[in-house]
XYZ file of C-alpha atoms in Angstrom:
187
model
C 0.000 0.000 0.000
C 3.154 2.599 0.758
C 3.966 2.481 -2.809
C 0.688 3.315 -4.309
C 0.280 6.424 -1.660
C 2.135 8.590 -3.279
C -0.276 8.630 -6.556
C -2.936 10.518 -4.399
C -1.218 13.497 -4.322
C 0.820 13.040 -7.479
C -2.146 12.680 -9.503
C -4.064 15.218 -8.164
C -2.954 18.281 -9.861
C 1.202 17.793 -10.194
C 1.084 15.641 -13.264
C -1.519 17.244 -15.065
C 0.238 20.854 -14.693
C 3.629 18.939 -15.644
C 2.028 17.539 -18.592
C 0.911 20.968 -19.854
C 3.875 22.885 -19.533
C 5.040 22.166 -23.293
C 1.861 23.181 -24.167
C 0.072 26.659 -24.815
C -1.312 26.540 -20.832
C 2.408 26.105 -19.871
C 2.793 29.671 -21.928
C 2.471 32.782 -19.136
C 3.950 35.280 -18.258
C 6.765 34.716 -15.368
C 6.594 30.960 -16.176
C 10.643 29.194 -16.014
C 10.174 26.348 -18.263
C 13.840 25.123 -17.126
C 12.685 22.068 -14.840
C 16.129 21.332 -13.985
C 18.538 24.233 -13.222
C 22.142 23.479 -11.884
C 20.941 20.284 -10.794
C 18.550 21.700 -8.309
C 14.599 21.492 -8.892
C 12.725 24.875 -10.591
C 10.453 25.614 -7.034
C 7.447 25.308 -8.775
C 5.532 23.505 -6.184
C 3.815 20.948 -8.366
C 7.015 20.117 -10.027
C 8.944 19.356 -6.508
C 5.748 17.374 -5.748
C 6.060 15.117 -8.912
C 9.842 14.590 -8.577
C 9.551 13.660 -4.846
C 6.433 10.886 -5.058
C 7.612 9.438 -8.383
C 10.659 8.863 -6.304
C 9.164 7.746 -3.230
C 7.601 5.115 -5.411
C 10.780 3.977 -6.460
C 12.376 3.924 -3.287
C 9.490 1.646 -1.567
C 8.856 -0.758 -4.793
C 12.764 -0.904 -4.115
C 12.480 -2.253 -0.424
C 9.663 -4.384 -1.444
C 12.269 -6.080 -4.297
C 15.019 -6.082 -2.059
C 13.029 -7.943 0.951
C 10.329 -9.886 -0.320
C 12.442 -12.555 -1.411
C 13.805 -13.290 1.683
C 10.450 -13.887 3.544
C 8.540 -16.374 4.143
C 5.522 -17.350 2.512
C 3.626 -18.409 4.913
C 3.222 -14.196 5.576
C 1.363 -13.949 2.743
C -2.409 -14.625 3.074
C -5.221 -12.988 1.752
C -4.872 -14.456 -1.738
C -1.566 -11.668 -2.033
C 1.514 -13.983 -2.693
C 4.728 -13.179 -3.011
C 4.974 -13.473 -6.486
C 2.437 -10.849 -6.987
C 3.745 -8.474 -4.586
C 7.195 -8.353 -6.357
C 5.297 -8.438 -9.850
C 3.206 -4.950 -8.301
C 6.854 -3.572 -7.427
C 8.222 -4.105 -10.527
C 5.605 -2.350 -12.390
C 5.836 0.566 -9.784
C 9.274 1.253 -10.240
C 8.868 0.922 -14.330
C 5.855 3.634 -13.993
C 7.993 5.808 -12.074
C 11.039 5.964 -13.907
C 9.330 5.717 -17.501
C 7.161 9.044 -16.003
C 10.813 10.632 -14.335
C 12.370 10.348 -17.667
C 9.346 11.068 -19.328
C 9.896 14.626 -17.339
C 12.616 15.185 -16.521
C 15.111 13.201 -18.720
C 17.743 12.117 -16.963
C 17.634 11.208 -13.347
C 19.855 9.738 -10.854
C 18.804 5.553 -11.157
C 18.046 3.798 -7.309
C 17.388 -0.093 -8.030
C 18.611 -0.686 -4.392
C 17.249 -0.068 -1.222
C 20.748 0.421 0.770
C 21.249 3.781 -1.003
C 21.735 6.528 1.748
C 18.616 9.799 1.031
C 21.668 11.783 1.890
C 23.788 10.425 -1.211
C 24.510 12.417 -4.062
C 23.750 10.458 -7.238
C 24.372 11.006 -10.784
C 22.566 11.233 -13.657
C 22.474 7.841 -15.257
C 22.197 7.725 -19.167
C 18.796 7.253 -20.729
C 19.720 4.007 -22.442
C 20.409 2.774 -18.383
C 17.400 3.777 -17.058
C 15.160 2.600 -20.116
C 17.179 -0.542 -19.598
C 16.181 -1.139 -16.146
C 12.392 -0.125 -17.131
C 12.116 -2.854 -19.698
C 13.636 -5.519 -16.949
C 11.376 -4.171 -14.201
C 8.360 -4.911 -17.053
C 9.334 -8.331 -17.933
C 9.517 -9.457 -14.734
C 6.102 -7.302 -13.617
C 4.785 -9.139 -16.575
C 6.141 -12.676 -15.601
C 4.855 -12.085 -11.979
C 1.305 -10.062 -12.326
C -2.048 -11.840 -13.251
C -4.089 -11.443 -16.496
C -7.020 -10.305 -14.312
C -8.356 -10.251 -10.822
C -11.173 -12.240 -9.237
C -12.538 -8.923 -6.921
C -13.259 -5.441 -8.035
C -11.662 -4.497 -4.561
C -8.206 -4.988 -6.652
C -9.692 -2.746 -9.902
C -6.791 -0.490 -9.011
C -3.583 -3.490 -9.372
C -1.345 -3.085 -12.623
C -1.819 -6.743 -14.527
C 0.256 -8.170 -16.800
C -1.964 -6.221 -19.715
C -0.524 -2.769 -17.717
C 2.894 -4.493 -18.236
C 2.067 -5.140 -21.720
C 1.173 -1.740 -22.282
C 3.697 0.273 -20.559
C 6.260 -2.092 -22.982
C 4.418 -1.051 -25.782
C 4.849 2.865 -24.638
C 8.746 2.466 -24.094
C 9.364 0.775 -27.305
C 7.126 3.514 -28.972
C 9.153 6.485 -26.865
C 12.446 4.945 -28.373
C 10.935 4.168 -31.825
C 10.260 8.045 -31.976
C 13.556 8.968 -30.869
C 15.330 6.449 -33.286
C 13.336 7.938 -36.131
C 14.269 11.481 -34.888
C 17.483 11.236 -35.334
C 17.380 9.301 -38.988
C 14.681 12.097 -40.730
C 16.783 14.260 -42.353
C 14.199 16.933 -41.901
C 15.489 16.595 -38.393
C 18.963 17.576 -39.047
C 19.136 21.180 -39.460
């Protein structure tokens, strides 16, 4: 439940406004459209917001991979097995990063729980962090169901999700790739 939390707040006005920003709405007067200014955060409220829960998500769907394993499975009840709570993780850390890039690029990349909050990471390469999305999918996608028996769990990724947010990174890099072969693009 700690990793879904943040999406309350994220979701209720952050990503919308981020979303709009390359668009006419994001055009007022006063606006800074530089997100990301010597590596500290524009203080746009709604932007801090966005950066900090997509990165709480990350950070608890990383405890959740890191520690799951290691229990036991009779701790699991409820019709919630392990498998499914790593496949849920998986996903959650995918969504996050594939939104954090979608954002703001580059970001530092956490796939372990041991990291200090006080560290001072860099800024991994696309190609890394679009790397560790696609792994975080397949194995979301190995671990999730095709569907659930309760509308209680309406609100769980499923292996379709998986499917889909695969189909979104492939698409992302597809554009990209084509980008930078159109020689329309090069001048």
């Amino acid at each position: 439940n700690s990793i879904y939390a943040p999406l309350h707040s994220l979701y209720r006005e952050p990503m919308f406004y981020i979303n709009d920003i390359a668009s006419d709405t994001g055009f007022k007067n006063g606006n800074c459209f530089e997100v990301m200014n010597d590596n500290s955060i524009y203080n746009d409220n709604r932007t801090l917001v966005a950066w900090n829960h997509l990165f709480q998500i990350a950070s608890r769907a990383n405890i959740v991979i890191d520690r799951v394993p290691e229990m036991s499975d009779n701790l699991f009840r409820n019709g919630l097995s392990k498998k499914q709570m790593l496949g849920e993780a998986y996903f959650m850390r995918a969504f996050a990063y594939y939104n954090l890039t979608d954002v703001f690029y580059r970001v530092p990349l956490v796939t372990d729980s041991r990291v200090s909050p006080t560290d001072k990471l860099p800024l991994a390469s696309l190609e890394d962090i679009e790397s560790c999305i696609e792994n975080d999918l397949f194995n979301a996608k190995d671990y999730l169901p095709k569907s659930y028996s309760s509308r209680d769990d309406a609100q769980r990724p499923t292996w379709a999700a998986a499917c889909g947010y695969l189909a979104r990174l492939y698409m992302r890099q597809a554009g990209r790739a084509r980008q930078k072969a159109d020689p329309m693009e090069q001048d």
